[in-house]
mmCIF file of C-alpha atoms in Angstrom:
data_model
loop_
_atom_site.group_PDB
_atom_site.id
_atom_site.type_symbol
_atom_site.label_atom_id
_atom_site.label_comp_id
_atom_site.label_asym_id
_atom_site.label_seq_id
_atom_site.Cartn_x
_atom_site.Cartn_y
_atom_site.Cartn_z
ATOM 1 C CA UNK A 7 -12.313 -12.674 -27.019
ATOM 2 C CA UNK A 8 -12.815 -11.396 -23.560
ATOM 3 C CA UNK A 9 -10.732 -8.536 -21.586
ATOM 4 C CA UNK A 10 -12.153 -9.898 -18.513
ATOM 5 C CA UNK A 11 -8.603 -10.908 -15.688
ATOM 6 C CA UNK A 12 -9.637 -14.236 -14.428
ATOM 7 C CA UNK A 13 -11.155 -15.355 -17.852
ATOM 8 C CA UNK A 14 -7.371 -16.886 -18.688
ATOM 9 C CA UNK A 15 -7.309 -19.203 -16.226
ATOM 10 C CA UNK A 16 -6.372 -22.889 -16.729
ATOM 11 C CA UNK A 17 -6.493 -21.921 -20.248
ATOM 12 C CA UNK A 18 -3.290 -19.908 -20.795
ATOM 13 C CA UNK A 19 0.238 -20.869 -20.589
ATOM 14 C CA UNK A 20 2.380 -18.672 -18.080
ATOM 15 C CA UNK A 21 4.780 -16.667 -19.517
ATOM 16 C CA UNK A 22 8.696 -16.964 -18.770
ATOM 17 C CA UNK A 23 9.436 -15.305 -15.490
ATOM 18 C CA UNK A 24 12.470 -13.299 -15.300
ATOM 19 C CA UNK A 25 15.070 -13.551 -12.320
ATOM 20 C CA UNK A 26 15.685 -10.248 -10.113
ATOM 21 C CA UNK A 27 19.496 -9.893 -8.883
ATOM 22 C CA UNK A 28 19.547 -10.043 -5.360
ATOM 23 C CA UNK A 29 23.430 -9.992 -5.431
ATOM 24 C CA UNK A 30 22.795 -5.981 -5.846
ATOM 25 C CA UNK A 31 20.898 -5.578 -2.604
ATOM 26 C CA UNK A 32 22.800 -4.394 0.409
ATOM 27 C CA UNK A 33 22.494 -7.210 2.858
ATOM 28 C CA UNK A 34 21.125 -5.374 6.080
ATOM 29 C CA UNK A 35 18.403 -4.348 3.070
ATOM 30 C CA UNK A 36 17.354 -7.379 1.844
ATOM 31 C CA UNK A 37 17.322 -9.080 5.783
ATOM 32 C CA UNK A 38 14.729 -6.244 6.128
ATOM 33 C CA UNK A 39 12.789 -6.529 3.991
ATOM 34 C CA UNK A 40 12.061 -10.259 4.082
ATOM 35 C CA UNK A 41 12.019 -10.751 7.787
ATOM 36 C CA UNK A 42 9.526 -7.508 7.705
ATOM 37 C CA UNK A 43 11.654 -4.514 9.070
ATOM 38 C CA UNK A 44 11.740 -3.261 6.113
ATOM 39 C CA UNK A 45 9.090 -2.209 3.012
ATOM 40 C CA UNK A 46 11.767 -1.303 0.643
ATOM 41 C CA UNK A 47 14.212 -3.625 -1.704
ATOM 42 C CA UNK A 48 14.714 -1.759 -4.369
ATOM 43 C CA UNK A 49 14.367 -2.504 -7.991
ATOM 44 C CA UNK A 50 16.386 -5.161 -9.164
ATOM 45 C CA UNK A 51 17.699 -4.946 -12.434
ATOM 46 C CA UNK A 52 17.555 -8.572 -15.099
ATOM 47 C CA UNK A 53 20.098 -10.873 -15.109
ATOM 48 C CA UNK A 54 22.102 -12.570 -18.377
ATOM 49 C CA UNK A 55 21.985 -16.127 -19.100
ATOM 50 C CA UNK A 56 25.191 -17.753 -18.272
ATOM 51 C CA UNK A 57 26.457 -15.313 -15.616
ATOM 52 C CA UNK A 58 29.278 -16.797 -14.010
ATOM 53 C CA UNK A 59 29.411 -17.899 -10.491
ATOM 54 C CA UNK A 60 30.916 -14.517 -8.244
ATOM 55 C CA UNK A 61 32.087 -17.398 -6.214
ATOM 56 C CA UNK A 62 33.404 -21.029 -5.848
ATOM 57 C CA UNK A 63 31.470 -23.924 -5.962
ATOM 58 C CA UNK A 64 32.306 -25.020 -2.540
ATOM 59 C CA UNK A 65 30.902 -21.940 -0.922
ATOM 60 C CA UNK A 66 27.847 -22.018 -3.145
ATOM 61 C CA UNK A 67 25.728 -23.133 0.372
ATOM 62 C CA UNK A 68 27.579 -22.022 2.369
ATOM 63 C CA UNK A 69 28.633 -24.703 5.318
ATOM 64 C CA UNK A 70 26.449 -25.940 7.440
ATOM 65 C CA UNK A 71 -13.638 -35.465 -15.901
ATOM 66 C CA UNK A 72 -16.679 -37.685 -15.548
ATOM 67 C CA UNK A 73 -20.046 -35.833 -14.734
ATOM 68 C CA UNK A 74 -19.326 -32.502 -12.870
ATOM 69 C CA UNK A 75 -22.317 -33.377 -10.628
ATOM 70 C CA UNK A 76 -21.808 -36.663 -9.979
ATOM 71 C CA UNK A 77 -18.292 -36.427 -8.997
ATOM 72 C CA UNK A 78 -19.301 -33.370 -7.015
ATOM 73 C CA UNK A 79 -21.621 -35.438 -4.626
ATOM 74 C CA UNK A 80 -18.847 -38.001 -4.638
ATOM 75 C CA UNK A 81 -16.347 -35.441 -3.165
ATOM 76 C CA UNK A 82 -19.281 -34.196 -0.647
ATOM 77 C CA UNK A 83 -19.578 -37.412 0.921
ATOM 78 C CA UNK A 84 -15.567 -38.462 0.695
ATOM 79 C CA UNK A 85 -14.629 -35.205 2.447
ATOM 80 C CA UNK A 86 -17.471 -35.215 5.123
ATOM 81 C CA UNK A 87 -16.009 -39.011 6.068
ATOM 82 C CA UNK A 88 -12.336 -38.150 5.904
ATOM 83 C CA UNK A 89 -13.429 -35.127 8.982
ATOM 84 C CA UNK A 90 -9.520 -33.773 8.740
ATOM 85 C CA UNK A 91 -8.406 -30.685 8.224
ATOM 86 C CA UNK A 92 -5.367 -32.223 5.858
ATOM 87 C CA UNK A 93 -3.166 -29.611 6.876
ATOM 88 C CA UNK A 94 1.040 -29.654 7.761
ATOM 89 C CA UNK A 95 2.214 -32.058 10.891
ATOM 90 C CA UNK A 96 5.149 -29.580 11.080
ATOM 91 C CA UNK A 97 3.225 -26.585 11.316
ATOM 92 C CA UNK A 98 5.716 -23.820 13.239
ATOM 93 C CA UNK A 99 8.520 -26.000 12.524
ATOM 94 C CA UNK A 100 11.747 -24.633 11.680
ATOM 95 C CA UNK A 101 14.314 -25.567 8.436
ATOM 96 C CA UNK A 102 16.592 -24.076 6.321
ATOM 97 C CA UNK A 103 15.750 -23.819 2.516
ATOM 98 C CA UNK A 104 17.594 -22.465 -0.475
ATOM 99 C CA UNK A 105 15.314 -19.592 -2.086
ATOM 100 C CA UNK A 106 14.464 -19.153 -5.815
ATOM 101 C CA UNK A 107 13.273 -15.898 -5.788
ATOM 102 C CA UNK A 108 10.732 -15.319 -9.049
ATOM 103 C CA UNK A 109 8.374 -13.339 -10.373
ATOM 104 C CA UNK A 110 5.321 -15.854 -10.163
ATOM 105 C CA UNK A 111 3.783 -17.515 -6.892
ATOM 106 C CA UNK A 112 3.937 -21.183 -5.917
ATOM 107 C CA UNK A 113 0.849 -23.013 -3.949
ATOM 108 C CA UNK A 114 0.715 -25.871 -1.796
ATOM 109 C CA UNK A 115 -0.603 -28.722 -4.251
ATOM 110 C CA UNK A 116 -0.321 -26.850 -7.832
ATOM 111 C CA UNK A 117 2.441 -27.557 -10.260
ATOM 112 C CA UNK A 118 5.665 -24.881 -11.067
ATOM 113 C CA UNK A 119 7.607 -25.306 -14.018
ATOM 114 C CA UNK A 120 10.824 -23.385 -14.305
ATOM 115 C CA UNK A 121 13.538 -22.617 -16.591
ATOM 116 C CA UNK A 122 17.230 -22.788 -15.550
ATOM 117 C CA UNK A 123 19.724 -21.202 -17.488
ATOM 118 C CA UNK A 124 22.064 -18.975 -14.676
ATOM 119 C CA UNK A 125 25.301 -20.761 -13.905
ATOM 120 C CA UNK A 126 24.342 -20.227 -10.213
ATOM 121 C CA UNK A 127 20.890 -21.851 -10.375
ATOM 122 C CA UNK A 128 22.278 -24.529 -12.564
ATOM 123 C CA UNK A 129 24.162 -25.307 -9.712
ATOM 124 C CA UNK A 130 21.815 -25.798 -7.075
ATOM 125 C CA UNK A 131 19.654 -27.492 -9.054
ATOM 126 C CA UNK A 132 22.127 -29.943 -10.614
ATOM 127 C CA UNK A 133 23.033 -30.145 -6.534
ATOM 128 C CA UNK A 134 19.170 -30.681 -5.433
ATOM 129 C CA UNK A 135 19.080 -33.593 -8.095
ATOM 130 C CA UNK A 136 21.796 -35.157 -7.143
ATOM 131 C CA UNK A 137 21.811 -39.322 -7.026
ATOM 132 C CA UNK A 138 19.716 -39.054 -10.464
ATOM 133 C CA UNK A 139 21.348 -40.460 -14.129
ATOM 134 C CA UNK A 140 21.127 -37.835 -15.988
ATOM 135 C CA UNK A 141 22.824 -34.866 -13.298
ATOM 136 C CA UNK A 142 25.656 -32.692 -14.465
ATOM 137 C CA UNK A 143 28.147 -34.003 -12.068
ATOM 138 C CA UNK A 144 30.558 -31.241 -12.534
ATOM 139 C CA UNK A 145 27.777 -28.932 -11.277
ATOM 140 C CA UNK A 146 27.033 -30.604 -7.979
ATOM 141 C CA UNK A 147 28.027 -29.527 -4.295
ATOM 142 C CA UNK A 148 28.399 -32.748 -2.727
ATOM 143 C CA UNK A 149 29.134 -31.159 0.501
ATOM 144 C CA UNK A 150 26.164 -29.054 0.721
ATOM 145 C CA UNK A 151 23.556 -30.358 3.644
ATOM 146 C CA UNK A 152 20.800 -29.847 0.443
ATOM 147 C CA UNK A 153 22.221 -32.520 -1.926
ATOM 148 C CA UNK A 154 19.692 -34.573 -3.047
ATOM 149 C CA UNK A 155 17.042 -33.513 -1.070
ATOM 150 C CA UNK A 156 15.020 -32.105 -3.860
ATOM 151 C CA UNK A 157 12.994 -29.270 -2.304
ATOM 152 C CA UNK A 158 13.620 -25.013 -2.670
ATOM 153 C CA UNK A 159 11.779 -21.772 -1.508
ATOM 154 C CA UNK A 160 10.238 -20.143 -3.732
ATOM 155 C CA UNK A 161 9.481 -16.359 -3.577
ATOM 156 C CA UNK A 162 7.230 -13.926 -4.781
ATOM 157 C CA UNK A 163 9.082 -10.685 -6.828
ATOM 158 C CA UNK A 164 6.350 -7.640 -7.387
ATOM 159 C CA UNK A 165 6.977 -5.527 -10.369
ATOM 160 C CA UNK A 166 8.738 -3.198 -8.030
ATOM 161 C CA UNK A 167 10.803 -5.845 -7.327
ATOM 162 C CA UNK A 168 10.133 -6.101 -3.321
ATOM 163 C CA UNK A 169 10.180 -9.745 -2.034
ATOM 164 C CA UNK A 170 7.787 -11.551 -0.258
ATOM 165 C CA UNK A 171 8.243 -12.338 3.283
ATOM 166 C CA UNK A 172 5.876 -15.636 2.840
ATOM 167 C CA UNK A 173 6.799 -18.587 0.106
ATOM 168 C CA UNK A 174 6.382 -21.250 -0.728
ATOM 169 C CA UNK A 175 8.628 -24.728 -0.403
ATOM 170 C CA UNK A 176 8.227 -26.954 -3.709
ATOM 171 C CA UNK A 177 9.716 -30.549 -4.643
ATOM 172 C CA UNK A 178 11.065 -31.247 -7.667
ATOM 173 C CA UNK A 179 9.019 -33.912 -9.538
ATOM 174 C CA UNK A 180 10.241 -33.801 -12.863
ATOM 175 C CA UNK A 181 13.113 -32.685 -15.262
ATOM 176 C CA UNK A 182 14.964 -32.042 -18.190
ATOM 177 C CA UNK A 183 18.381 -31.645 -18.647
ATOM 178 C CA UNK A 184 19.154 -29.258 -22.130
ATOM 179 C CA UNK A 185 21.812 -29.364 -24.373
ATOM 180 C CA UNK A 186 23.541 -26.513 -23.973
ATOM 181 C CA UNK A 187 23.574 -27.064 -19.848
ATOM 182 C CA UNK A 188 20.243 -25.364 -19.215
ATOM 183 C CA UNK A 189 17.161 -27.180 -17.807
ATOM 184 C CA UNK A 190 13.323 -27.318 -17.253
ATOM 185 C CA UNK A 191 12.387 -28.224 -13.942
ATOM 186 C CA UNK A 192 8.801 -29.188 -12.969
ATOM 187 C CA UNK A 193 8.275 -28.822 -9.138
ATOM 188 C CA UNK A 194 4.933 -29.529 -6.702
ATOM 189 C CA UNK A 195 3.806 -26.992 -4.094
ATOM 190 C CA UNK A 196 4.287 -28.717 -0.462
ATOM 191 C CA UNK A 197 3.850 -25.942 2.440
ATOM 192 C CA UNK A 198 3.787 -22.125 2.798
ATOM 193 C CA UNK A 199 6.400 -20.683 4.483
ATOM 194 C CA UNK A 200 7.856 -17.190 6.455
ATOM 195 C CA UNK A 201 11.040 -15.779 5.897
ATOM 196 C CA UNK A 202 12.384 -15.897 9.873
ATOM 197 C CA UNK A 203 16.204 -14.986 9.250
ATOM 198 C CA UNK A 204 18.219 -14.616 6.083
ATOM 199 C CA UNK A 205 21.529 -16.841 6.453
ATOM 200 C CA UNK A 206 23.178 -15.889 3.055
ATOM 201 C CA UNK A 207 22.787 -13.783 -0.109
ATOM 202 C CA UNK A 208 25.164 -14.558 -2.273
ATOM 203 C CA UNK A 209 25.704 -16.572 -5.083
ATOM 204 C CA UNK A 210 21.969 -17.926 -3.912
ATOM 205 C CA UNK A 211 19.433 -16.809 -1.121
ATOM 206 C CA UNK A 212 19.738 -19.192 1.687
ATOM 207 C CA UNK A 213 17.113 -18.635 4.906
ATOM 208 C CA UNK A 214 15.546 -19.931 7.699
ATOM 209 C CA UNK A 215 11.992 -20.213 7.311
ATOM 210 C CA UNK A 216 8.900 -20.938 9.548
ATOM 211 C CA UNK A 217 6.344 -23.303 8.249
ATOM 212 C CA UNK A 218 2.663 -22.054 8.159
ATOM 213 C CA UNK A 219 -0.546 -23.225 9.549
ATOM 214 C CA UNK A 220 -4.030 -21.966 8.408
ATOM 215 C CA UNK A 221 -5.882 -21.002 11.782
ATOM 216 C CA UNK A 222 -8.646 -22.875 11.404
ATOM 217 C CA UNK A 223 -11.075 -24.042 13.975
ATOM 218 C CA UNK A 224 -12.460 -27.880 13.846
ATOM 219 C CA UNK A 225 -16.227 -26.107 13.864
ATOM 220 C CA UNK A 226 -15.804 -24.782 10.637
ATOM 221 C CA UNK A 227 -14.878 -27.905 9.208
ATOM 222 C CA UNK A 228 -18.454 -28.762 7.576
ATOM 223 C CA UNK A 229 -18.721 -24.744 6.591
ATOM 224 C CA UNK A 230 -15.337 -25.077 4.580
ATOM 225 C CA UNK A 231 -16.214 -28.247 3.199
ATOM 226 C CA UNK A 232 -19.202 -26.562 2.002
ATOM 227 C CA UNK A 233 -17.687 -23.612 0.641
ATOM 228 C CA UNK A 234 -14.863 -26.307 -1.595
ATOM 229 C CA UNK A 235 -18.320 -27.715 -3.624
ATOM 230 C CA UNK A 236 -19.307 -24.543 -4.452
ATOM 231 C CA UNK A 237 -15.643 -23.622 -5.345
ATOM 232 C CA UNK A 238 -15.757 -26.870 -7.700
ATOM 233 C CA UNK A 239 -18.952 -25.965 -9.202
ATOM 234 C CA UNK A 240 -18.446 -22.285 -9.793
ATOM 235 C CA UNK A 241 -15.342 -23.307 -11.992
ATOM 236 C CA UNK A 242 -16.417 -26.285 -13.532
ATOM 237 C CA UNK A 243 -19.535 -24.024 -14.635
ATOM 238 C CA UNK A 244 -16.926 -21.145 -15.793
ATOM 239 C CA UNK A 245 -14.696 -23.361 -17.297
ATOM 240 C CA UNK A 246 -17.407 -24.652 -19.409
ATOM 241 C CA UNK A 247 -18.707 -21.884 -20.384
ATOM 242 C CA UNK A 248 -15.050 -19.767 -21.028
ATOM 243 C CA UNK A 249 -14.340 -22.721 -23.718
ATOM 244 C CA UNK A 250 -17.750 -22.214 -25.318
ATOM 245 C CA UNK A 251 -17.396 -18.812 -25.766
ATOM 246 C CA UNK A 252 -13.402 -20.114 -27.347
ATOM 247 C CA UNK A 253 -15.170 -22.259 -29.834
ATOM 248 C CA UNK A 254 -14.312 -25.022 -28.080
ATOM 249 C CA UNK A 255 -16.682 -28.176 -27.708
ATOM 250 C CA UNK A 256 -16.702 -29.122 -23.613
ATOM 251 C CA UNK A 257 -15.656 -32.856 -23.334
ATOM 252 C CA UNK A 258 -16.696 -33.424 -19.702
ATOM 253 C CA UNK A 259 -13.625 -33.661 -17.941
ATOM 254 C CA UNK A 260 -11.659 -31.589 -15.576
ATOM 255 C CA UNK A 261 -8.557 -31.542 -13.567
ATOM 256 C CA UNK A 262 -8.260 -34.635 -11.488
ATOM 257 C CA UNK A 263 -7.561 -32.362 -8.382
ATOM 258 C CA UNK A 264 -10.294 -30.544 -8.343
ATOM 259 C CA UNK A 265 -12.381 -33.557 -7.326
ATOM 260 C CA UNK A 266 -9.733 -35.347 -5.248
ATOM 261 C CA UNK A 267 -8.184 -32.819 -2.920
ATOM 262 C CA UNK A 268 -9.743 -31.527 0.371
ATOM 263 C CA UNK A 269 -10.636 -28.342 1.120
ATOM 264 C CA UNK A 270 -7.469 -27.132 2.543
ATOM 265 C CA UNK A 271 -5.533 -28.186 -0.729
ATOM 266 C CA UNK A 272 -8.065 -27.093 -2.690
ATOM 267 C CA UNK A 273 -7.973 -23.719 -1.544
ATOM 268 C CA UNK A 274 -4.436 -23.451 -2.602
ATOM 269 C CA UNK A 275 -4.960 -25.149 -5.944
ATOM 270 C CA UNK A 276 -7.883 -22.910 -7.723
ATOM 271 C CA UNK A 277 -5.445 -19.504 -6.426
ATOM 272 C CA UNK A 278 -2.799 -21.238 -9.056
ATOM 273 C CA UNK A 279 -5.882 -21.410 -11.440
ATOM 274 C CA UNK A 280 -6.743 -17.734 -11.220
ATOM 275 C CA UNK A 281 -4.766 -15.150 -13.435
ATOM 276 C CA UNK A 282 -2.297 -12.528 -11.860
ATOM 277 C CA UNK A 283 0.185 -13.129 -9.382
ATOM 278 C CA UNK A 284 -0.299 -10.502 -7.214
ATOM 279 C CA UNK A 285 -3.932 -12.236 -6.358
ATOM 280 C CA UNK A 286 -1.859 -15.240 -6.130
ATOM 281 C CA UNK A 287 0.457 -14.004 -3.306
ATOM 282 C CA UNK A 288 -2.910 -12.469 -0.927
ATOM 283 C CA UNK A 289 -4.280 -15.709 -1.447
ATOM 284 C CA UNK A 290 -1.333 -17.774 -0.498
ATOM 285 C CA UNK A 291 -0.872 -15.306 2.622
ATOM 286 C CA UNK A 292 -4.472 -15.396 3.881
ATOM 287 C CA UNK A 293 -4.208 -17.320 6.939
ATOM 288 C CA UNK A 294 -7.520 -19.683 7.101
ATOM 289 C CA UNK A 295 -9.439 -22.630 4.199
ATOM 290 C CA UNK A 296 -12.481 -20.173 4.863
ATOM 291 C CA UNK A 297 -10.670 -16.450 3.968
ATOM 292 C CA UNK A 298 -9.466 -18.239 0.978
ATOM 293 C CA UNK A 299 -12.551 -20.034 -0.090
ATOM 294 C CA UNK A 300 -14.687 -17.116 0.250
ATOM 295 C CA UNK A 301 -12.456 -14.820 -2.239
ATOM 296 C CA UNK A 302 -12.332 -17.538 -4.636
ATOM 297 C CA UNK A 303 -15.990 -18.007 -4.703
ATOM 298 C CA UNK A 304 -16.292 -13.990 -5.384
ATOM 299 C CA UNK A 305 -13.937 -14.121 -7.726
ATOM 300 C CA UNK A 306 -15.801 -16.850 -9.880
ATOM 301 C CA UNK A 307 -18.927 -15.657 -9.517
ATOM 302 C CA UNK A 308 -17.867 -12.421 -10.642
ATOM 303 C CA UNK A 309 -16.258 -14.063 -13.875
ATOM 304 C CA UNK A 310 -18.938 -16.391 -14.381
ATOM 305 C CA UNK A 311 -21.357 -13.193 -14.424
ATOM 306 C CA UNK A 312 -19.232 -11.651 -16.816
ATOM 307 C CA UNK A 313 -19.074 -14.523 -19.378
ATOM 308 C CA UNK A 314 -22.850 -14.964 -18.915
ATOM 309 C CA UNK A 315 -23.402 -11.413 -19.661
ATOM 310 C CA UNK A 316 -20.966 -11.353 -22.712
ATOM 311 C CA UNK A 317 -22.372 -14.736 -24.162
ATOM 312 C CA UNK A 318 -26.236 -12.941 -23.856
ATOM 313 C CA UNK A 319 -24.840 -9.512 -25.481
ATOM 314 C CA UNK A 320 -23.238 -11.952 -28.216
ATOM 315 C CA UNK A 321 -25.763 -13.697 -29.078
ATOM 316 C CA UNK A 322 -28.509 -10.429 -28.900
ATOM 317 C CA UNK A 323 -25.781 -8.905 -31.725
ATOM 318 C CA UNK A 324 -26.068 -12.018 -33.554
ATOM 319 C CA UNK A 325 -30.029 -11.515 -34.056
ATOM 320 C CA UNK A 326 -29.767 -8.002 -34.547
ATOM 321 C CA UNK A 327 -27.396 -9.180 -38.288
ATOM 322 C CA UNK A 328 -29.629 -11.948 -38.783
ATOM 323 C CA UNK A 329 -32.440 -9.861 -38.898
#
């Protein structure tokens, strides 16, 4: 129907994302490059499904809607009360994280679904899971400090295959174990992260990562809350009108968290909205609500302009045959 980028969002389903092999980097290379020394990884070549482990499974770790309106007012009033910026306790803090490195971007409050179907990935996720019914026992690293704990790192891979110095840690909410050992995992954007120091590279990515704050000052609190309802309404209204132009009646409803979350979260939620990951990955890396807000809102507007002016053109041709 329309050529137009950010006309697919919320309405198309992701494509499967293909794995890069970091085994191939050198590792002074790939500490580089994701602690910011260094532009250059390389181009990583795909990896087969069901590549066996390079090594054991003990040293896989290593040691150690209603109404838009309505609900639009109701939001206003919620958010103005609430008067916090809803953003990470543990800002600066420092952990380690196993790192999933993909070529799609994960966000603080939007949902990730992956498929795992490497030997190597089965493993740490079988080992992430652990405690659950349904967990391929023969898969898990009991020893590892990360058994159970459910959360990863995930990274951004370009099409040149360079890695992204600043993630994104997810939990796993939901999954599926396959038959033939493979499994879909759904996961839930926590916190952004920075790459500080690469501990290991092989058979997974395991670093030490920084946890990110937006630099945002308490003044700007009303501004950002201000920019979030004109977020809400820009996509409710484009939304709307993308499904119209589908053939698709609107029924009035939208996501639940685009009425529910604050500013902050919101932010982060309407990037995983938008098409194209590289967009994804500024947005995630912009450091304040505000920067974020304010590119969303163009970006909206701009598609919202787009659809109008297709609709009118559409509709102009239509008269033109009738007549």
């Amino acid at each position: 129907m329309c050529s137009h980028p950010l006309t697919t969002m919320y309405l198309v389903h992701r494509p499967r994302c293909t794995l890069p092999t970091l085994n191939k980097h050198p590792r002074s290379d790939l500490t580089r490059s994701l602690v910011g020394h260094s532009s250059s990884t390389g181009r990583a070549p795909r990896e087969r499904s069901g590549e066996a482990l390079s090594t054991g499974k003990a040293a896989f770790f290593g040691r150690g809607l209603s109404p838009a309106e309505s609900k639009i007012r109701t939001v206003r009033r919620v958010t103005r009360r609430a008067g916090a910026r809803q953003v990470s306790c543990r800002a600066g803090a420092m952990e380690q994280l196993p790192i999933f490195p993909m070529n799609m971007v994960g966000l603080p409050s939007a949902r990730v679904t992956l498929h795992i179907f490497e030997a190597r990935y089965r493993v740490l996720f079988n080992t992430l899971l652990d405690g659950l019914e349904d967990v391929d026992e023969g898969m898990v690293q009991k020893e590892s400090k990360f058994c159970g704990t459910k959360r990863f790192g995930l990274l951004y891979v370009d099409p040149k295959g360079k890695i992204s110095s600043v993630g994104c840690k997810l939990e796993i909410e939901h999954h599926k174990q396959l038959a033939d050992g493979r499994m879909m995992v759904v996961s839930r954007g926590v916190e952004r992260f920075k790459i500080r120091k690469v501990i290991q590279e092989k058979p997974v990515l395991l670093a030490e990562v920084e946890i990110l704050e937006d630099e945002e000052e308490e003044a700007g609190l009303q501004e950002c809350e201000g920019l979030a309802a004109e977020v809400r309404e820009l996509f409710c209204s484009t939304l709307t009108l993308g499904k119209k132009m589908q053939g698709k009646a609107p029924q009035g409803k939208f996501p639940g968290e685009l009425f529910e979350l604050p500013a902050q979260r919101l932010s982060f939620w309407i990037a995983s909205m938008l098409s194209g990951a590289e967009e994804q990955q500024k947005l995630l890396e912009m450091p304040s609500v505000k920067q974020r807000l304010d590119r969303e809102k163009e970006l909206l507007k701009g598609t919202l302009d787009y659809l109008s002016a297709t609709s009118a053109l559409k509709g102009a041709l239509g008269e033109m045959d009738d007549a």
